Amino acid sequence: MSNIKLSLRGLSKSYGNNTVLQNITLDIAEGSVVTLIGPSGSGKSTLLRCLNLLEPIDDGAIFLDDIDISVPGLDANPIRRRIGMVFQNFNLFPHMSVMENIILSPTRTLGIDKSIARAKAIELLERFGLGDKAHSYPDQLSGGQQQRVAIVRALAIEPEVLLLDEITSSLDPELVGEVLDVVRELKAAGMTLVLATHEMGFARDTSDVVCVLDGGHIIEQGPPSQVFTAPQSERAQQFLQSIINSGRL
Amino acid sequence: MATTTSRRAAYEQKRKRRSIAVATVSSLIVVAAIVLLVPKMPRWDRVRHSFFNGERFWDSMPRLLHAFVLDVKIFAWCAPLILILAMLVAMARNSRSSALFPLRALTIAYTDIMRGVPVILWIYLIGFGVPGLGMDRPWNSPLIWGSVALVLTYASYVAEVFRAGIESVHESQRAAARSLGLSNWQTMRFVVIPQAVRRVVPPLMNDLVSLQKDVALVSLIGPIEILRQAGIDKSKFANFTPFIGAAVIFLCITIPLTRTTDYLVERERRRTTGTRVR
C-alpha cells in the first residue's frame, strides 16, 4: 500500500441551512487518481474547493501528508502551492499572455528567477503541444488550448496534488479528447489527481478509486470495476442506470 | 472570384455610399444654416466685435498661454494624487476582512460627503478655510489648498469608478489566483486591479478631462490661471474675445487627450482579443 497523500476525515460543510457536504471520509493515495461523480449539485465542486482551501470547512479535518491543513487561521497560501487546481471555465487571466499566466505564481510566490521560470514554462508548453502559444492571449486560443494552458499554469508551481474540477464540461465535444489526453499523461507521470467529471467512460478507464456523491454524501466508493458494475447502494444504482440509459457509458 | 465582388460586398458598398451621402448632405445643411442665419440676427455685428475680435484674440494669446502653464501645473500634480488616493479608497471599500470595517465605513462617509457637495464649494471652504488657521508660508497658499480641495473631491468620484471596475472582475479570477498560492494582496495587485483599470479607462478619462477644466475653478480663490487672466484682459479691453481664446486653448489639450486614450484602448483590445462581433 502506497502512502496516503490526502486524507479527509468526517468533512462537513453547509451554507446557512443548506448542507452541501456531510461527513465525507476519504483517503487519497500518492500517485492515485480519485474520481468524483454524481448528479449536478451533489457537492463535487464544493469538495474540491474545500481541498484547495478556497472554502472553509465547518467540521472534520483535511490532512496533507499527515498534517492537518484545515486548522482555522492557518496560512493557506503555502498549502495551495502544494495543491494545484484547474477550473471548469479555465479562469485564465485575460490581460496576460500565456507565458505571463504561467510564470506569475512561480516568480511572485516561489521567488523563482524569471528566466528560469520562462524556460520551465516553455518546456511544459511543448510537452503539452502548446509550444507556439507562449505569446498568445487567452482569448485568441480555443477552449481546449485554454484548458491545457490552465493545466500547465497549475503544474508550473509543481504541486503534489492536482484538483481538476469538471475541466472538460465547457469544451466542445471534439476538444474534450485533447484535454483528457493531458490528464492521462499526468497519471502516467505519477501525479496524484482528484477530479470531478461527467465523462463516465474516462472515469471508468482512468481512475483508481471512484466516489459517487449524492446530496453531499459519498454513497459509493471503490475501484471503478466494482462501482460501475456492482454498486451497493440503491441510489448509486439509480444514478448509474440513468447514465447507462442516456448512453454515456 | 477575385475579380467579381460578392453579393454581400456589393450590398455593403451600396449601403456605405448611401450613408455617406446622407451624412454629408445633412451636415452641410446644418453648417449652412448656422453660417447664413446667425449673421442675420439683429445684433450680430456687436457680438462679432466683442467675442470674435481677431486683434484682441492674438493680442491676449501670449498672456493666456503663459497663465495656462499654471493650469497645466495644477493638473499635473493633482491627477496622480487623485489616482493614488482614489485607488486606496476603492481598495479599502472593497476589502473583505471584518477587521477593516471602520476603514470601510470611513471611505463610505468620505465618498458620500465629498461627492454630495459642489466642487466649487469645497474649493472655497478648504481654500479659504485652512489658510485661515494661520500657518506660515508656503502652507497658507490658496494654490495648495485649492489643489487639495480638487484632489479630495475628484478622488471621491474616481474611487467610485475604480470600485465599479474592481467589482466587475469575476470572482472566478480571484479563485484562480488564490488557488495558485497568491496572497490576497498579490491577487489584487496582479490579477484584479490590472483588469479593473483597463475596463474603466473610458470613464476615467472622462473624469480627467473634467478635472482639466475644473482646474480653472481654483482661480476663484486667487491664483492667476488662464480663466482669471482672460477675465483681466476682458476688463482691460472691454472685450470678451479672451474667453474664446481660453476656450480654444482648453480644446487644444482636451481633444488630443481623449483621442489618444481612445486609440490606446482600441489597441489594447485588439492585442488581447480574438475576432470581434460586427
Short mmCIF file of C-alpha atoms in Angstrom, two decimals, chain B residues 55-177:
data_model
loop_
_atom_site.label_atom_id
_atom_site.label_comp_id
_atom_site.label_asym_id
_atom_site.label_seq_id
_atom_site.Cartn_x
_atom_site.Cartn_y
_atom_site.Cartn_z
CA GLU B 55 -6.89 91.59 -32.97
CA ARG B 56 -7.87 91.06 -29.33
CA PHE B 57 -7.55 87.30 -29.79
CA TRP B 58 -3.92 87.42 -30.92
CA ASP B 59 -3.05 90.21 -28.52
CA SER B 60 -4.18 88.27 -25.42
CA MET B 61 -2.94 84.86 -26.62
CA PRO B 62 0.63 85.08 -25.19
CA ARG B 63 -0.68 86.16 -21.77
CA LEU B 64 -3.31 83.41 -21.82
CA LEU B 65 -0.75 80.75 -22.73
CA HIS B 66 1.54 81.99 -20.01
CA ALA B 67 -1.29 81.76 -17.46
CA PHE B 68 -2.29 78.34 -18.80
CA VAL B 69 1.04 76.95 -17.60
CA LEU B 70 -0.36 77.21 -14.07
CA ASP B 71 -3.44 75.19 -15.08
CA VAL B 72 -1.19 72.51 -16.50
CA LYS B 73 0.89 72.51 -13.34
CA ILE B 74 -2.14 72.16 -11.06
CA PHE B 75 -3.44 69.35 -13.27
CA ALA B 76 -0.05 67.67 -13.30
CA TRP B 77 0.25 67.42 -9.54
CA CYS B 78 -3.44 66.81 -8.85
CA ALA B 79 -4.04 63.99 -11.35
CA PRO B 80 -1.52 61.46 -9.94
CA LEU B 81 -2.56 62.24 -6.36
CA ILE B 82 -6.20 61.75 -7.31
CA LEU B 83 -5.50 58.40 -8.96
CA ILE B 84 -3.48 57.14 -5.98
CA LEU B 85 -5.96 58.32 -3.35
CA ALA B 86 -8.93 57.03 -5.35
CA MET B 87 -7.34 53.60 -5.73
CA LEU B 88 -6.64 53.40 -2.00
CA VAL B 89 -10.22 54.39 -1.20
CA ALA B 90 -11.64 51.89 -3.71
CA MET B 91 -9.48 49.10 -2.32
CA ALA B 92 -10.38 49.93 1.26
CA ARG B 93 -14.02 49.89 0.31
CA ASN B 94 -13.65 46.51 -1.39
CA SER B 95 -11.69 44.94 1.44
CA ARG B 96 -13.32 41.84 2.85
CA SER B 97 -11.68 41.49 6.20
CA SER B 98 -14.12 42.27 9.00
CA ALA B 99 -11.27 43.92 10.95
CA LEU B 100 -11.28 46.65 8.32
CA PHE B 101 -14.90 47.59 8.92
CA PRO B 102 -14.07 51.02 10.43
CA LEU B 103 -11.95 51.79 7.37
CA ARG B 104 -14.79 50.77 5.06
CA ALA B 105 -17.25 52.94 6.97
CA LEU B 106 -14.82 55.85 6.78
CA THR B 107 -14.42 55.55 2.99
CA ILE B 108 -18.18 55.39 2.52
CA ALA B 109 -18.62 58.56 4.58
CA TYR B 110 -15.78 60.20 2.63
CA THR B 111 -17.28 59.50 -0.80
CA ASP B 112 -20.77 60.47 0.31
CA ILE B 113 -19.65 63.80 1.73
CA MET B 114 -17.18 64.77 -0.99
CA ARG B 115 -19.49 63.84 -3.85
CA GLY B 116 -22.54 65.43 -2.28
CA VAL B 117 -21.17 68.99 -2.28
CA PRO B 118 -20.28 71.01 -5.42
CA VAL B 119 -16.54 71.18 -6.22
CA ILE B 120 -16.64 74.96 -6.15
CA LEU B 121 -17.91 74.94 -2.58
CA TRP B 122 -15.08 72.67 -1.42
CA ILE B 123 -12.59 74.98 -3.12
CA TYR B 124 -13.98 77.92 -1.19
CA LEU B 125 -14.23 76.04 2.11
CA ILE B 126 -10.82 74.40 2.04
CA GLY B 127 -9.06 77.11 0.01
CA PHE B 128 -10.12 79.94 2.31
CA GLY B 129 -10.73 77.97 5.50
CA VAL B 130 -7.47 76.12 6.02
CA PRO B 131 -5.11 79.07 5.29
CA GLY B 132 -7.19 80.94 7.84
CA LEU B 133 -5.67 78.69 10.53
CA GLY B 134 -2.62 80.95 10.35
CA MET B 135 0.05 78.57 9.07
CA ASP B 136 3.35 80.02 7.80
CA ARG B 137 4.31 80.33 4.17
CA PRO B 138 4.07 78.40 1.94
CA TRP B 139 1.36 76.47 3.81
CA ASN B 140 -1.07 79.37 3.70
CA SER B 141 -1.10 79.42 -0.11
CA PRO B 142 -4.57 79.20 -1.65
CA LEU B 143 -2.91 77.37 -4.55
CA ILE B 144 -2.02 74.44 -2.30
CA TRP B 145 -5.37 74.26 -0.53
CA GLY B 146 -7.33 74.80 -3.72
CA SER B 147 -5.44 71.83 -5.14
CA VAL B 148 -6.17 69.81 -2.02
CA ALA B 149 -9.87 70.54 -2.48
CA LEU B 150 -9.67 69.36 -6.09
CA VAL B 151 -7.80 66.19 -5.11
CA LEU B 152 -10.25 65.32 -2.34
CA THR B 153 -13.37 65.85 -4.43
CA TYR B 154 -12.10 64.23 -7.61
CA ALA B 155 -10.66 61.26 -5.73
CA SER B 156 -14.13 60.50 -4.40
CA TYR B 157 -15.55 60.40 -7.94
CA VAL B 158 -12.65 58.39 -9.32
CA ALA B 159 -12.77 55.97 -6.36
CA GLU B 160 -16.29 55.01 -7.39
CA VAL B 161 -15.08 54.42 -10.94
CA PHE B 162 -12.29 52.15 -9.66
CA ARG B 163 -14.69 50.38 -7.34
CA ALA B 164 -17.03 49.58 -10.21
CA GLY B 165 -14.05 48.23 -12.14
CA ILE B 166 -12.85 46.06 -9.26
CA GLU B 167 -16.33 44.65 -8.69
CA SER B 168 -16.67 43.84 -12.39
CA VAL B 169 -13.79 41.34 -12.25
CA HIS B 170 -15.41 37.94 -11.84
CA GLU B 171 -14.98 36.03 -8.59
CA SER B 172 -13.53 33.08 -10.52
CA GLN B 173 -10.46 35.18 -11.35
CA ARG B 174 -9.77 35.60 -7.65
CA ALA B 175 -10.35 31.88 -7.07
CA ALA B 176 -7.84 31.02 -9.80
CA ALA B 177 -5.26 33.42 -8.39
#
